[in-house]
Amino acid sequence: MYEDRYMSLVRLTIKGISYSQTQSGAYALVLSEMEGTRTLPIIIGAFEAQSIAIALEKEIRPPRPLTHDLFKSFAERFSITVKQIIIHKLVDGVFFSSLICERDGVEEVIDTRTSDAIALAVRFQAPIFTYENILDKAGIYLKTEEELGSSDENDTDDIHIEQEIEFTSTADFSDLSLNELEEQLNEAVNNEDYELAAKIRDEISKRS
């Protein structure tokens, strides 16, 4: 059913989660293509960032199941597995994703927020994909893999948020030209400021 679609899919891995000290509640989930140098920063809420970080850190076990843990337990009780997630659309800076689920050999596609999809993918150990055209439009190239450094992985240890904080961008790029935006984007990537890079990338996408 999905054979033709798979041909243009690119597999991603979680590179890290970073927290902005300048913008309260801002988190950037950084995805990286497994065979290449492009990254895909996605702004997510605090609750989802915490949920993903906890799932990545095997030693941390919350005293009560988080919402995504409950979903996994519920799905497993009824023999439902999440086979993979696909980030399939980007509109006005917002990513849209799907869960590809299976039960008794029957596949179902369920729409989901990307942050929820990633949180579930980690728990089900399901692969994460996006389309080549989305990476072409929203991906950020890195000069070398080493430029990401080890700080992204350590950032997950700094997430101790007890309530969800909605992120609202207050950055104003309206007075900047596309060339100036591209320069700021490159500077943000070089400084490993993925939150700012994600916001600049979204502004560029809106003008495309």
PDB file of C-alpha atoms in Angstrom:
ATOM      1  CA  MET A   1       0.000   0.000   0.000  1.00  0.00           C
ATOM      2  CA  TYR A   2       2.827   2.396   0.888  1.00  0.00           C
ATOM      3  CA  GLU A   3       5.472   1.037  -1.505  1.00  0.00           C
ATOM      4  CA  ASP A   4       5.478   4.044  -3.843  1.00  0.00           C
ATOM      5  CA  ARG A   5       5.571   6.485  -0.958  1.00  0.00           C
ATOM      6  CA  TYR A   6       8.513   4.724   0.685  1.00  0.00           C
ATOM      7  CA  MET A   7      10.677   5.402  -2.365  1.00  0.00           C
ATOM      8  CA  SER A   8      10.965   9.094  -1.448  1.00  0.00           C
ATOM      9  CA  LEU A   9      11.175   8.642   2.312  1.00  0.00           C
ATOM     10  CA  VAL A  10      14.273   9.564   4.312  1.00  0.00           C
ATOM     11  CA  ARG A  11      14.895   7.934   7.684  1.00  0.00           C
ATOM     12  CA  LEU A  12      15.630  10.234  10.609  1.00  0.00           C
ATOM     13  CA  THR A  13      17.102   9.786  14.048  1.00  0.00           C
ATOM     14  CA  ILE A  14      16.786  11.918  17.179  1.00  0.00           C
ATOM     15  CA  LYS A  15      19.906  14.046  17.612  1.00  0.00           C
ATOM     16  CA  GLY A  16      18.825  15.825  20.749  1.00  0.00           C
ATOM     17  CA  ILE A  17      16.533  18.278  22.503  1.00  0.00           C
ATOM     18  CA  SER A  18      17.719  21.773  23.347  1.00  0.00           C
ATOM     19  CA  TYR A  19      16.197  24.383  25.652  1.00  0.00           C
ATOM     20  CA  SER A  20      16.297  28.101  25.026  1.00  0.00           C
ATOM     21  CA  GLN A  21      17.491  30.248  27.910  1.00  0.00           C
ATOM     22  CA  THR A  22      16.152  33.373  26.192  1.00  0.00           C
ATOM     23  CA  GLN A  23      12.621  32.192  25.283  1.00  0.00           C
ATOM     24  CA  SER A  24      10.634  30.628  28.103  1.00  0.00           C
ATOM     25  CA  GLY A  25       9.047  27.310  27.147  1.00  0.00           C
ATOM     26  CA  ALA A  26      10.887  26.976  23.824  1.00  0.00           C
ATOM     27  CA  TYR A  27      12.268  23.547  22.964  1.00  0.00           C
ATOM     28  CA  ALA A  28      13.769  22.366  19.701  1.00  0.00           C
ATOM     29  CA  LEU A  29      13.642  18.677  18.871  1.00  0.00           C
ATOM     30  CA  VAL A  30      16.535  18.115  16.463  1.00  0.00           C
ATOM     31  CA  LEU A  31      16.130  15.245  14.013  1.00  0.00           C
ATOM     32  CA  SER A  32      18.985  14.187  11.730  1.00  0.00           C
ATOM     33  CA  GLU A  33      18.916  12.111   8.563  1.00  0.00           C
ATOM     34  CA  MET A  34      20.696   8.809   9.083  1.00  0.00           C
ATOM     35  CA  GLU A  35      22.564   8.940   5.780  1.00  0.00           C
ATOM     36  CA  GLY A  36      23.436  12.584   5.308  1.00  0.00           C
ATOM     37  CA  THR A  37      24.209  15.846   7.062  1.00  0.00           C
ATOM     38  CA  ARG A  38      20.810  17.537   7.149  1.00  0.00           C
ATOM     39  CA  THR A  39      18.968  18.192  10.393  1.00  0.00           C
ATOM     40  CA  LEU A  40      15.317  19.038  10.966  1.00  0.00           C
ATOM     41  CA  PRO A  41      14.691  21.243  14.042  1.00  0.00           C
ATOM     42  CA  ILE A  42      11.073  21.143  15.212  1.00  0.00           C
ATOM     43  CA  ILE A  43       9.674  23.412  17.933  1.00  0.00           C
ATOM     44  CA  ILE A  44       7.723  21.370  20.510  1.00  0.00           C
ATOM     45  CA  GLY A  45       5.974  21.965  23.828  1.00  0.00           C
ATOM     46  CA  ALA A  46       7.507  21.376  27.245  1.00  0.00           C
ATOM     47  CA  PHE A  47       5.351  18.345  28.072  1.00  0.00           C
ATOM     48  CA  GLU A  48       6.271  16.569  24.845  1.00  0.00           C
ATOM     49  CA  ALA A  49       9.950  17.480  25.279  1.00  0.00           C
ATOM     50  CA  GLN A  50       9.915  15.992  28.759  1.00  0.00           C
ATOM     51  CA  SER A  51       8.103  12.868  27.553  1.00  0.00           C
ATOM     52  CA  ILE A  52      10.620  12.266  24.758  1.00  0.00           C
ATOM     53  CA  ALA A  53      13.593  12.915  27.047  1.00  0.00           C
ATOM     54  CA  ILE A  54      12.308  10.487  29.675  1.00  0.00           C
ATOM     55  CA  ALA A  55      11.769   7.784  27.052  1.00  0.00           C
ATOM     56  CA  LEU A  56      15.306   8.272  25.746  1.00  0.00           C
ATOM     57  CA  GLU A  57      16.768   8.104  29.258  1.00  0.00           C
ATOM     58  CA  LYS A  58      16.202   4.469  30.214  1.00  0.00           C
ATOM     59  CA  GLU A  59      17.202   4.994  33.845  1.00  0.00           C
ATOM     60  CA  ILE A  60      14.397   7.482  34.472  1.00  0.00           C
ATOM     61  CA  ARG A  61      11.055   5.940  35.362  1.00  0.00           C
ATOM     62  CA  PRO A  62       8.232   8.307  36.326  1.00  0.00           C
ATOM     63  CA  PRO A  63       6.208   7.203  39.367  1.00  0.00           C
ATOM     64  CA  ARG A  64       3.033   7.236  37.261  1.00  0.00           C
ATOM     65  CA  PRO A  65       2.655   6.506  33.535  1.00  0.00           C
ATOM     66  CA  LEU A  66       2.855   9.537  31.286  1.00  0.00           C
ATOM     67  CA  THR A  67       0.194   9.961  28.598  1.00  0.00           C
ATOM     68  CA  HIS A  68       2.426   8.381  25.951  1.00  0.00           C
ATOM     69  CA  ASP A  69       3.226   5.464  28.269  1.00  0.00           C
ATOM     70  CA  LEU A  70      -0.505   4.937  28.746  1.00  0.00           C
ATOM     71  CA  PHE A  71      -1.028   4.948  24.984  1.00  0.00           C
ATOM     72  CA  LYS A  72       1.665   2.299  24.566  1.00  0.00           C
ATOM     73  CA  SER A  73       0.213   0.077  27.302  1.00  0.00           C
ATOM     74  CA  PHE A  74      -3.274   0.454  25.845  1.00  0.00           C
ATOM     75  CA  ALA A  75      -2.057  -0.384  22.337  1.00  0.00           C
ATOM     76  CA  GLU A  76      -0.090  -3.428  23.474  1.00  0.00           C
ATOM     77  CA  ARG A  77      -3.052  -4.740  25.491  1.00  0.00           C
ATOM     78  CA  PHE A  78      -5.060  -4.851  22.264  1.00  0.00           C
ATOM     79  CA  SER A  79      -2.177  -6.138  20.120  1.00  0.00           C
ATOM     80  CA  ILE A  80      -1.674  -2.872  18.248  1.00  0.00           C
ATOM     81  CA  THR A  81       1.853  -1.963  17.195  1.00  0.00           C
ATOM     82  CA  VAL A  82       3.233   1.307  15.845  1.00  0.00           C
ATOM     83  CA  LYS A  83       5.343   0.294  12.864  1.00  0.00           C
ATOM     84  CA  GLN A  84       6.671   3.718  11.932  1.00  0.00           C
ATOM     85  CA  ILE A  85       5.868   7.405  11.892  1.00  0.00           C
ATOM     86  CA  ILE A  86       6.002   9.691   8.879  1.00  0.00           C
ATOM     87  CA  ILE A  87       6.374  13.478   8.942  1.00  0.00           C
ATOM     88  CA  HIS A  88       4.413  13.949   5.762  1.00  0.00           C
ATOM     89  CA  LYS A  89       3.568  17.653   5.419  1.00  0.00           C
ATOM     90  CA  LEU A  90       4.842  21.136   6.290  1.00  0.00           C
ATOM     91  CA  VAL A  91       2.379  24.051   6.143  1.00  0.00           C
ATOM     92  CA  ASP A  92       3.159  27.566   7.427  1.00  0.00           C
ATOM     93  CA  GLY A  93       5.946  26.222   9.624  1.00  0.00           C
ATOM     94  CA  VAL A  94       3.788  23.458  11.143  1.00  0.00           C
ATOM     95  CA  PHE A  95       4.736  19.810  10.629  1.00  0.00           C
ATOM     96  CA  PHE A  96       2.020  17.161  10.153  1.00  0.00           C
ATOM     97  CA  SER A  97       2.667  13.496  10.925  1.00  0.00           C
ATOM     98  CA  SER A  98       1.046  10.069  10.756  1.00  0.00           C
ATOM     99  CA  LEU A  99       1.298   6.914  12.812  1.00  0.00           C
ATOM    100  CA  ILE A 100       1.424   3.730  10.754  1.00  0.00           C
ATOM    101  CA  CYS A 101      -0.176   1.132  13.040  1.00  0.00           C
ATOM    102  CA  GLU A 102      -0.873  -2.579  12.587  1.00  0.00           C
ATOM    103  CA  ARG A 103      -3.227  -5.055  14.228  1.00  0.00           C
ATOM    104  CA  ASP A 104      -3.793  -8.605  13.014  1.00  0.00           C
ATOM    105  CA  GLY A 105      -1.981  -7.825   9.775  1.00  0.00           C
ATOM    106  CA  VAL A 106      -4.147  -4.791   8.984  1.00  0.00           C
ATOM    107  CA  GLU A 107      -2.479  -1.379   8.666  1.00  0.00           C
ATOM    108  CA  GLU A 108      -4.111   1.868   9.710  1.00  0.00           C
ATOM    109  CA  VAL A 109      -2.881   5.449   9.286  1.00  0.00           C
ATOM    110  CA  ILE A 110      -3.615   7.843  12.166  1.00  0.00           C
ATOM    111  CA  ASP A 111      -3.020  11.604  12.056  1.00  0.00           C
ATOM    112  CA  THR A 112      -1.015  12.972  14.957  1.00  0.00           C
ATOM    113  CA  ARG A 113       1.004  15.935  16.102  1.00  0.00           C
ATOM    114  CA  THR A 114       4.670  15.435  15.295  1.00  0.00           C
ATOM    115  CA  SER A 115       5.768  15.791  18.921  1.00  0.00           C
ATOM    116  CA  ASP A 116       3.334  13.032  19.989  1.00  0.00           C
ATOM    117  CA  ALA A 117       4.440  10.866  17.069  1.00  0.00           C
ATOM    118  CA  ILE A 118       8.103  11.125  18.097  1.00  0.00           C
ATOM    119  CA  ALA A 119       7.273  10.381  21.740  1.00  0.00           C
ATOM    120  CA  LEU A 120       5.474   7.208  20.641  1.00  0.00           C
ATOM    121  CA  ALA A 121       8.159   6.229  18.124  1.00  0.00           C
ATOM    122  CA  VAL A 122      10.750   6.209  20.909  1.00  0.00           C
ATOM    123  CA  ARG A 123       8.581   3.995  23.090  1.00  0.00           C
ATOM    124  CA  PHE A 124       7.725   1.546  20.311  1.00  0.00           C
ATOM    125  CA  GLN A 125      11.267   1.709  18.890  1.00  0.00           C
ATOM    126  CA  ALA A 126       9.627   2.587  15.584  1.00  0.00           C
ATOM    127  CA  PRO A 127      11.563   4.231  12.744  1.00  0.00           C
ATOM    128  CA  ILE A 128      10.965   7.903  11.921  1.00  0.00           C
ATOM    129  CA  PHE A 129      10.685   9.062   8.309  1.00  0.00           C
ATOM    130  CA  THR A 130      10.024  12.228   6.350  1.00  0.00           C
ATOM    131  CA  TYR A 131       9.801  12.977   2.657  1.00  0.00           C
ATOM    132  CA  GLU A 132      12.753  14.228   0.642  1.00  0.00           C
ATOM    133  CA  ASN A 133      10.879  17.370  -0.401  1.00  0.00           C
ATOM    134  CA  ILE A 134      10.283  18.332   3.245  1.00  0.00           C
ATOM    135  CA  LEU A 135      13.986  17.974   4.022  1.00  0.00           C
ATOM    136  CA  ASP A 136      14.787  20.012   0.925  1.00  0.00           C
ATOM    137  CA  LYS A 137      12.458  22.755   2.139  1.00  0.00           C
ATOM    138  CA  ALA A 138      13.058  22.743   5.894  1.00  0.00           C
ATOM    139  CA  GLY A 139      16.280  20.810   6.489  1.00  0.00           C
ATOM    140  CA  ILE A 140      19.440  22.527   7.679  1.00  0.00           C
ATOM    141  CA  TYR A 141      22.788  21.371   6.314  1.00  0.00           C
ATOM    142  CA  LEU A 142      25.703  20.867   8.661  1.00  0.00           C
ATOM    143  CA  LYS A 143      29.307  21.168   7.508  1.00  0.00           C
ATOM    144  CA  THR A 144      30.339  18.121   9.529  1.00  0.00           C
ATOM    145  CA  GLU A 145      28.668  15.751  11.958  1.00  0.00           C
ATOM    146  CA  GLU A 146      31.039  16.961  14.689  1.00  0.00           C
ATOM    147  CA  GLU A 147      29.485  20.441  14.582  1.00  0.00           C
ATOM    148  CA  LEU A 148      26.485  19.110  16.461  1.00  0.00           C
ATOM    149  CA  GLY A 149      28.798  18.314  19.356  1.00  0.00           C
ATOM    150  CA  SER A 150      27.837  16.238  22.366  1.00  0.00           C
ATOM    151  CA  SER A 151      25.782  18.970  24.018  1.00  0.00           C
ATOM    152  CA  ASP A 152      22.538  18.015  22.239  1.00  0.00           C
ATOM    153  CA  GLU A 153      22.473  14.603  23.890  1.00  0.00           C
ATOM    154  CA  ASN A 154      23.270  16.066  27.296  1.00  0.00           C
ATOM    155  CA  ASP A 155      20.510  18.669  26.993  1.00  0.00           C
ATOM    156  CA  THR A 156      17.922  16.002  27.731  1.00  0.00           C
ATOM    157  CA  ASP A 157      19.252  15.861  31.295  1.00  0.00           C
ATOM    158  CA  ASP A 158      18.231  19.482  31.830  1.00  0.00           C
ATOM    159  CA  ILE A 159      14.524  18.958  31.201  1.00  0.00           C
ATOM    160  CA  HIS A 160      12.638  19.030  34.495  1.00  0.00           C
ATOM    161  CA  ILE A 161       9.342  20.680  33.599  1.00  0.00           C
ATOM    162  CA  GLU A 162       6.212  19.843  35.629  1.00  0.00           C
ATOM    163  CA  GLN A 163       3.619  21.521  33.405  1.00  0.00           C
ATOM    164  CA  GLU A 164       3.113  22.141  29.725  1.00  0.00           C
ATOM    165  CA  ILE A 165       4.147  25.540  28.451  1.00  0.00           C
ATOM    166  CA  GLU A 166       2.846  26.610  25.057  1.00  0.00           C
ATOM    167  CA  PHE A 167       5.487  28.177  22.808  1.00  0.00           C
ATOM    168  CA  THR A 168       4.660  31.393  21.027  1.00  0.00           C
ATOM    169  CA  SER A 169       7.267  32.973  18.783  1.00  0.00           C
ATOM    170  CA  THR A 170       7.871  36.660  19.486  1.00  0.00           C
ATOM    171  CA  ALA A 171      10.678  37.040  16.967  1.00  0.00           C
ATOM    172  CA  ASP A 172      10.028  39.602  14.243  1.00  0.00           C
ATOM    173  CA  PHE A 173      11.813  38.955  10.967  1.00  0.00           C
ATOM    174  CA  SER A 174       9.511  41.100   8.815  1.00  0.00           C
ATOM    175  CA  ASP A 175      12.149  43.770   8.184  1.00  0.00           C
ATOM    176  CA  LEU A 176      14.781  41.283   7.009  1.00  0.00           C
ATOM    177  CA  SER A 177      15.354  40.267   3.411  1.00  0.00           C
ATOM    178  CA  LEU A 178      15.673  36.617   2.357  1.00  0.00           C
ATOM    179  CA  ASN A 179      19.445  37.038   2.033  1.00  0.00           C
ATOM    180  CA  GLU A 180      19.644  38.454   5.562  1.00  0.00           C
ATOM    181  CA  LEU A 181      17.486  35.603   6.859  1.00  0.00           C
ATOM    182  CA  GLU A 182      19.787  33.065   5.180  1.00  0.00           C
ATOM    183  CA  GLU A 183      22.808  34.724   6.826  1.00  0.00           C
ATOM    184  CA  GLN A 184      21.139  34.637  10.252  1.00  0.00           C
ATOM    185  CA  LEU A 185      20.137  31.016   9.668  1.00  0.00           C
ATOM    186  CA  ASN A 186      23.739  30.024   8.939  1.00  0.00           C
ATOM    187  CA  GLU A 187      24.936  31.940  11.987  1.00  0.00           C
ATOM    188  CA  ALA A 188      22.367  30.261  14.233  1.00  0.00           C
ATOM    189  CA  VAL A 189      23.401  26.812  12.965  1.00  0.00           C
ATOM    190  CA  ASN A 190      27.089  27.584  13.512  1.00  0.00           C
ATOM    191  CA  ASN A 191      26.241  28.633  17.084  1.00  0.00           C
ATOM    192  CA  GLU A 192      24.123  25.471  17.538  1.00  0.00           C
ATOM    193  CA  ASP A 193      21.133  27.691  18.386  1.00  0.00           C
ATOM    194  CA  TYR A 194      18.545  25.336  16.895  1.00  0.00           C
ATOM    195  CA  GLU A 195      15.546  27.112  18.416  1.00  0.00           C
ATOM    196  CA  LEU A 196      16.432  30.332  16.600  1.00  0.00           C
ATOM    197  CA  ALA A 197      17.345  28.385  13.454  1.00  0.00           C
ATOM    198  CA  ALA A 198      13.924  26.707  13.467  1.00  0.00           C
ATOM    199  CA  LYS A 199      12.115  30.055  13.733  1.00  0.00           C
ATOM    200  CA  ILE A 200      14.197  31.604  10.944  1.00  0.00           C
ATOM    201  CA  ARG A 201      13.634  28.542   8.766  1.00  0.00           C
ATOM    202  CA  ASP A 202       9.871  28.821   9.323  1.00  0.00           C
ATOM    203  CA  GLU A 203       9.973  32.478   8.246  1.00  0.00           C
ATOM    204  CA  ILE A 204      11.860  31.534   5.082  1.00  0.00           C
ATOM    205  CA  SER A 205       9.339  28.764   4.359  1.00  0.00           C
ATOM    206  CA  LYS A 206       6.436  31.203   4.680  1.00  0.00           C
ATOM    207  CA  ARG A 207       7.973  33.453   2.027  1.00  0.00           C
ATOM    208  CA  SER A 208       8.744  30.623  -0.395  1.00  0.00           C
TER     209      SER A 208
END
